[in-house]
């Protein structure tokens, strides 16, 4: 597969997530997260009509996705992922740009997200994008050995 730097982003297929995407989305989720969402979590999100989008290459290979929950005037980025082999090539930034664009189109004025303190790569991306830490949720995420990990809560003005 060609690196994103050489890939024409305009040739990628960016479209709303469909129920038919869910097996591949859940499989990608399993590969990239230590405590992944289940396919049922994605089903519930689609049934709730949350904005959800996928990114595929010209051959139809799933590259990444995101899901939002819209509440009053704030979008909550529920989940975003890029295939592990393609991380660091700008696709995550593209998906974040698209998530913000989607939220603005729905009249949202800010975006909220949670991220694990141990996910330093994601923290760096969000900080460079302009997200600011606004709080911490104690024991929010499951962790190894039955432990829990805090979540850093971040917000970005749209």
PDB file of C-alpha atoms in Angstrom:
ATOM      1  CA  UNK A   1       0.000   0.000   0.000  1.00  0.00           C
ATOM      2  CA  UNK A   2       1.271   3.449  -0.922  1.00  0.00           C
ATOM      3  CA  UNK A   3       2.177   5.865   1.932  1.00  0.00           C
ATOM      4  CA  UNK A   4      -0.320   8.696   2.506  1.00  0.00           C
ATOM      5  CA  UNK A   5       2.329  11.223   1.489  1.00  0.00           C
ATOM      6  CA  UNK A   6       2.180   9.750  -2.004  1.00  0.00           C
ATOM      7  CA  UNK A   7      -1.530   8.928  -1.911  1.00  0.00           C
ATOM      8  CA  UNK A   8      -3.954  11.462  -3.362  1.00  0.00           C
ATOM      9  CA  UNK A   9      -6.434  12.172  -0.551  1.00  0.00           C
ATOM     10  CA  UNK A  10      -8.955  13.291  -3.154  1.00  0.00           C
ATOM     11  CA  UNK A  11      -9.036   9.755  -4.548  1.00  0.00           C
ATOM     12  CA  UNK A  12     -10.002   8.268  -1.197  1.00  0.00           C
ATOM     13  CA  UNK A  13     -13.587   7.237  -0.544  1.00  0.00           C
ATOM     14  CA  UNK A  14     -14.883   9.231   2.425  1.00  0.00           C
ATOM     15  CA  UNK A  15     -18.537   8.489   3.143  1.00  0.00           C
ATOM     16  CA  UNK A  16     -21.076   7.841   5.902  1.00  0.00           C
ATOM     17  CA  UNK A  17     -20.624   4.556   7.767  1.00  0.00           C
ATOM     18  CA  UNK A  18     -23.176   1.892   6.819  1.00  0.00           C
ATOM     19  CA  UNK A  19     -24.240  -1.241   8.659  1.00  0.00           C
ATOM     20  CA  UNK A  20     -22.393  -3.214   5.962  1.00  0.00           C
ATOM     21  CA  UNK A  21     -19.132  -1.520   7.079  1.00  0.00           C
ATOM     22  CA  UNK A  22     -19.432  -2.714  10.671  1.00  0.00           C
ATOM     23  CA  UNK A  23     -17.624  -6.082  10.441  1.00  0.00           C
ATOM     24  CA  UNK A  24     -14.555  -4.349   8.969  1.00  0.00           C
ATOM     25  CA  UNK A  25     -14.834  -1.383  11.354  1.00  0.00           C
ATOM     26  CA  UNK A  26     -15.025  -3.721  14.355  1.00  0.00           C
ATOM     27  CA  UNK A  27     -12.056  -5.730  13.047  1.00  0.00           C
ATOM     28  CA  UNK A  28      -9.953  -2.564  12.628  1.00  0.00           C
ATOM     29  CA  UNK A  29     -11.020  -1.472  16.124  1.00  0.00           C
ATOM     30  CA  UNK A  30      -9.834  -4.822  17.512  1.00  0.00           C
ATOM     31  CA  UNK A  31      -6.441  -4.371  15.839  1.00  0.00           C
ATOM     32  CA  UNK A  32      -5.722  -0.820  17.018  1.00  0.00           C
ATOM     33  CA  UNK A  33      -7.122  -0.595  20.565  1.00  0.00           C
ATOM     34  CA  UNK A  34      -6.171  -2.645  23.638  1.00  0.00           C
ATOM     35  CA  UNK A  35      -9.760  -2.312  24.956  1.00  0.00           C
ATOM     36  CA  UNK A  36     -11.830  -2.012  21.771  1.00  0.00           C
ATOM     37  CA  UNK A  37     -15.473  -1.250  21.222  1.00  0.00           C
ATOM     38  CA  UNK A  38     -17.594  -4.241  20.305  1.00  0.00           C
ATOM     39  CA  UNK A  39     -19.456  -4.464  17.027  1.00  0.00           C
ATOM     40  CA  UNK A  40     -22.583  -3.947  19.145  1.00  0.00           C
ATOM     41  CA  UNK A  41     -21.273  -0.546  20.267  1.00  0.00           C
ATOM     42  CA  UNK A  42     -21.011   0.491  16.621  1.00  0.00           C
ATOM     43  CA  UNK A  43     -24.477  -0.935  15.853  1.00  0.00           C
ATOM     44  CA  UNK A  44     -25.934   1.078  18.748  1.00  0.00           C
ATOM     45  CA  UNK A  45     -24.217   4.239  17.509  1.00  0.00           C
ATOM     46  CA  UNK A  46     -25.614   3.831  14.005  1.00  0.00           C
ATOM     47  CA  UNK A  47     -29.093   3.074  15.393  1.00  0.00           C
ATOM     48  CA  UNK A  48     -28.820   6.288  17.436  1.00  0.00           C
ATOM     49  CA  UNK A  49     -28.111   8.144  14.165  1.00  0.00           C
ATOM     50  CA  UNK A  50     -24.751   9.418  15.393  1.00  0.00           C
ATOM     51  CA  UNK A  51     -22.686  10.897  12.562  1.00  0.00           C
ATOM     52  CA  UNK A  52     -20.254   8.134  11.600  1.00  0.00           C
ATOM     53  CA  UNK A  53     -17.898   8.124   8.616  1.00  0.00           C
ATOM     54  CA  UNK A  54     -15.434   5.735   7.021  1.00  0.00           C
ATOM     55  CA  UNK A  55     -12.359   6.350   4.903  1.00  0.00           C
ATOM     56  CA  UNK A  56     -11.411   3.784   2.271  1.00  0.00           C
ATOM     57  CA  UNK A  57      -8.692   3.645  -0.354  1.00  0.00           C
ATOM     58  CA  UNK A  58      -9.586   3.460  -4.073  1.00  0.00           C
ATOM     59  CA  UNK A  59      -9.563  -0.357  -3.829  1.00  0.00           C
ATOM     60  CA  UNK A  60     -12.133  -0.303  -1.006  1.00  0.00           C
ATOM     61  CA  UNK A  61      -9.731  -1.119   1.831  1.00  0.00           C
ATOM     62  CA  UNK A  62     -10.856   0.430   5.131  1.00  0.00           C
ATOM     63  CA  UNK A  63      -8.269   2.974   6.320  1.00  0.00           C
ATOM     64  CA  UNK A  64     -10.103   4.544   9.259  1.00  0.00           C
ATOM     65  CA  UNK A  65     -13.318   5.939  10.690  1.00  0.00           C
ATOM     66  CA  UNK A  66     -14.832   8.291  13.256  1.00  0.00           C
ATOM     67  CA  UNK A  67     -18.101   8.635  15.189  1.00  0.00           C
ATOM     68  CA  UNK A  68     -19.595  11.717  16.806  1.00  0.00           C
ATOM     69  CA  UNK A  69     -22.379  12.307  19.285  1.00  0.00           C
ATOM     70  CA  UNK A  70     -24.053  15.716  18.998  1.00  0.00           C
ATOM     71  CA  UNK A  71     -25.363  17.282  22.216  1.00  0.00           C
ATOM     72  CA  UNK A  72     -26.935  20.751  22.143  1.00  0.00           C
ATOM     73  CA  UNK A  73     -24.015  22.752  20.657  1.00  0.00           C
ATOM     74  CA  UNK A  74     -21.111  20.414  21.396  1.00  0.00           C
ATOM     75  CA  UNK A  75     -19.885  17.416  19.427  1.00  0.00           C
ATOM     76  CA  UNK A  76     -18.392  14.527  21.365  1.00  0.00           C
ATOM     77  CA  UNK A  77     -15.786  12.586  19.388  1.00  0.00           C
ATOM     78  CA  UNK A  78     -16.693   9.081  20.521  1.00  0.00           C
ATOM     79  CA  UNK A  79     -14.216   7.108  18.478  1.00  0.00           C
ATOM     80  CA  UNK A  80     -11.614   7.692  15.795  1.00  0.00           C
ATOM     81  CA  UNK A  81      -9.155   5.176  14.408  1.00  0.00           C
ATOM     82  CA  UNK A  82      -6.677   4.706  11.587  1.00  0.00           C
ATOM     83  CA  UNK A  83      -5.264   1.326  10.607  1.00  0.00           C
ATOM     84  CA  UNK A  84      -2.073   0.824  12.619  1.00  0.00           C
ATOM     85  CA  UNK A  85       0.107   0.269   9.544  1.00  0.00           C
ATOM     86  CA  UNK A  86      -0.979   3.663   8.191  1.00  0.00           C
ATOM     87  CA  UNK A  87      -0.677   5.784  11.318  1.00  0.00           C
ATOM     88  CA  UNK A  88       1.633   8.774  11.131  1.00  0.00           C
ATOM     89  CA  UNK A  89       0.818   9.454   7.469  1.00  0.00           C
ATOM     90  CA  UNK A  90      -1.784  12.202   7.856  1.00  0.00           C
ATOM     91  CA  UNK A  91      -4.936  10.098   7.716  1.00  0.00           C
ATOM     92  CA  UNK A  92      -5.780  10.759  11.366  1.00  0.00           C
ATOM     93  CA  UNK A  93      -5.451  14.486  10.760  1.00  0.00           C
ATOM     94  CA  UNK A  94      -7.704  14.150   7.725  1.00  0.00           C
ATOM     95  CA  UNK A  95     -10.342  12.323   9.796  1.00  0.00           C
ATOM     96  CA  UNK A  96     -10.075  14.911  12.570  1.00  0.00           C
ATOM     97  CA  UNK A  97     -10.527  17.694  10.002  1.00  0.00           C
ATOM     98  CA  UNK A  98     -13.594  15.912   8.644  1.00  0.00           C
ATOM     99  CA  UNK A  99     -15.033  15.316  12.127  1.00  0.00           C
ATOM    100  CA  UNK A 100     -14.724  19.031  12.911  1.00  0.00           C
ATOM    101  CA  UNK A 101     -16.264  19.945   9.557  1.00  0.00           C
ATOM    102  CA  UNK A 102     -19.158  17.545  10.182  1.00  0.00           C
ATOM    103  CA  UNK A 103     -19.716  19.013  13.659  1.00  0.00           C
ATOM    104  CA  UNK A 104     -19.718  22.583  12.316  1.00  0.00           C
ATOM    105  CA  UNK A 105     -22.236  21.590   9.636  1.00  0.00           C
ATOM    106  CA  UNK A 106     -24.523  20.412  12.445  1.00  0.00           C
ATOM    107  CA  UNK A 107     -24.205  23.778  14.230  1.00  0.00           C
ATOM    108  CA  UNK A 108     -21.800  22.634  16.931  1.00  0.00           C
ATOM    109  CA  UNK A 109     -19.470  25.256  18.430  1.00  0.00           C
ATOM    110  CA  UNK A 110     -16.986  22.945  20.160  1.00  0.00           C
ATOM    111  CA  UNK A 111     -15.789  19.354  20.216  1.00  0.00           C
ATOM    112  CA  UNK A 112     -15.109  17.285  23.317  1.00  0.00           C
ATOM    113  CA  UNK A 113     -13.146  14.047  23.582  1.00  0.00           C
ATOM    114  CA  UNK A 114     -11.545  11.745  26.122  1.00  0.00           C
ATOM    115  CA  UNK A 115      -8.119  10.199  25.677  1.00  0.00           C
ATOM    116  CA  UNK A 116      -6.001   7.884  27.796  1.00  0.00           C
ATOM    117  CA  UNK A 117      -2.950   9.542  29.415  1.00  0.00           C
ATOM    118  CA  UNK A 118      -0.972   6.513  28.189  1.00  0.00           C
ATOM    119  CA  UNK A 119      -1.944   7.275  24.573  1.00  0.00           C
ATOM    120  CA  UNK A 120       0.785   9.864  24.158  1.00  0.00           C
ATOM    121  CA  UNK A 121       0.630   9.770  20.357  1.00  0.00           C
ATOM    122  CA  UNK A 122      -3.063  10.734  20.345  1.00  0.00           C
ATOM    123  CA  UNK A 123      -2.496  13.350  23.058  1.00  0.00           C
ATOM    124  CA  UNK A 124       0.197  14.961  20.922  1.00  0.00           C
ATOM    125  CA  UNK A 125      -2.042  14.979  17.847  1.00  0.00           C
ATOM    126  CA  UNK A 126      -4.951  16.531  19.748  1.00  0.00           C
ATOM    127  CA  UNK A 127      -2.762  19.179  21.389  1.00  0.00           C
ATOM    128  CA  UNK A 128      -1.181  20.134  18.058  1.00  0.00           C
ATOM    129  CA  UNK A 129      -4.678  20.361  16.579  1.00  0.00           C
ATOM    130  CA  UNK A 130      -5.707  22.870  19.254  1.00  0.00           C
ATOM    131  CA  UNK A 131      -7.548  20.735  21.797  1.00  0.00           C
ATOM    132  CA  UNK A 132      -7.016  21.867  25.385  1.00  0.00           C
ATOM    133  CA  UNK A 133      -7.262  19.772  28.511  1.00  0.00           C
ATOM    134  CA  UNK A 134     -10.321  20.791  30.531  1.00  0.00           C
ATOM    135  CA  UNK A 135     -10.571  17.962  33.040  1.00  0.00           C
ATOM    136  CA  UNK A 136      -9.918  14.393  34.022  1.00  0.00           C
ATOM    137  CA  UNK A 137     -12.291  11.471  34.529  1.00  0.00           C
ATOM    138  CA  UNK A 138     -10.947   9.142  37.205  1.00  0.00           C
ATOM    139  CA  UNK A 139     -10.979   5.428  36.352  1.00  0.00           C
ATOM    140  CA  UNK A 140     -12.810   6.025  33.073  1.00  0.00           C
ATOM    141  CA  UNK A 141     -11.138   3.387  30.896  1.00  0.00           C
ATOM    142  CA  UNK A 142     -10.583  -0.317  31.499  1.00  0.00           C
ATOM    143  CA  UNK A 143      -6.898  -1.198  31.758  1.00  0.00           C
ATOM    144  CA  UNK A 144      -4.878  -4.376  32.107  1.00  0.00           C
ATOM    145  CA  UNK A 145      -5.148  -6.672  35.131  1.00  0.00           C
ATOM    146  CA  UNK A 146      -8.597  -5.413  36.064  1.00  0.00           C
ATOM    147  CA  UNK A 147      -7.281  -1.904  36.675  1.00  0.00           C
ATOM    148  CA  UNK A 148      -8.775   1.362  35.430  1.00  0.00           C
ATOM    149  CA  UNK A 149      -7.117   4.302  33.673  1.00  0.00           C
ATOM    150  CA  UNK A 150      -8.137   7.943  33.899  1.00  0.00           C
ATOM    151  CA  UNK A 151      -9.310   9.882  30.864  1.00  0.00           C
ATOM    152  CA  UNK A 152      -8.016  13.309  29.959  1.00  0.00           C
ATOM    153  CA  UNK A 153     -10.964  15.406  28.801  1.00  0.00           C
ATOM    154  CA  UNK A 154     -10.142  17.827  26.000  1.00  0.00           C
ATOM    155  CA  UNK A 155     -12.124  20.493  24.156  1.00  0.00           C
ATOM    156  CA  UNK A 156     -11.593  22.343  20.892  1.00  0.00           C
ATOM    157  CA  UNK A 157     -13.508  25.415  19.758  1.00  0.00           C
ATOM    158  CA  UNK A 158     -14.915  24.971  16.271  1.00  0.00           C
TER     159      UNK A 158
END
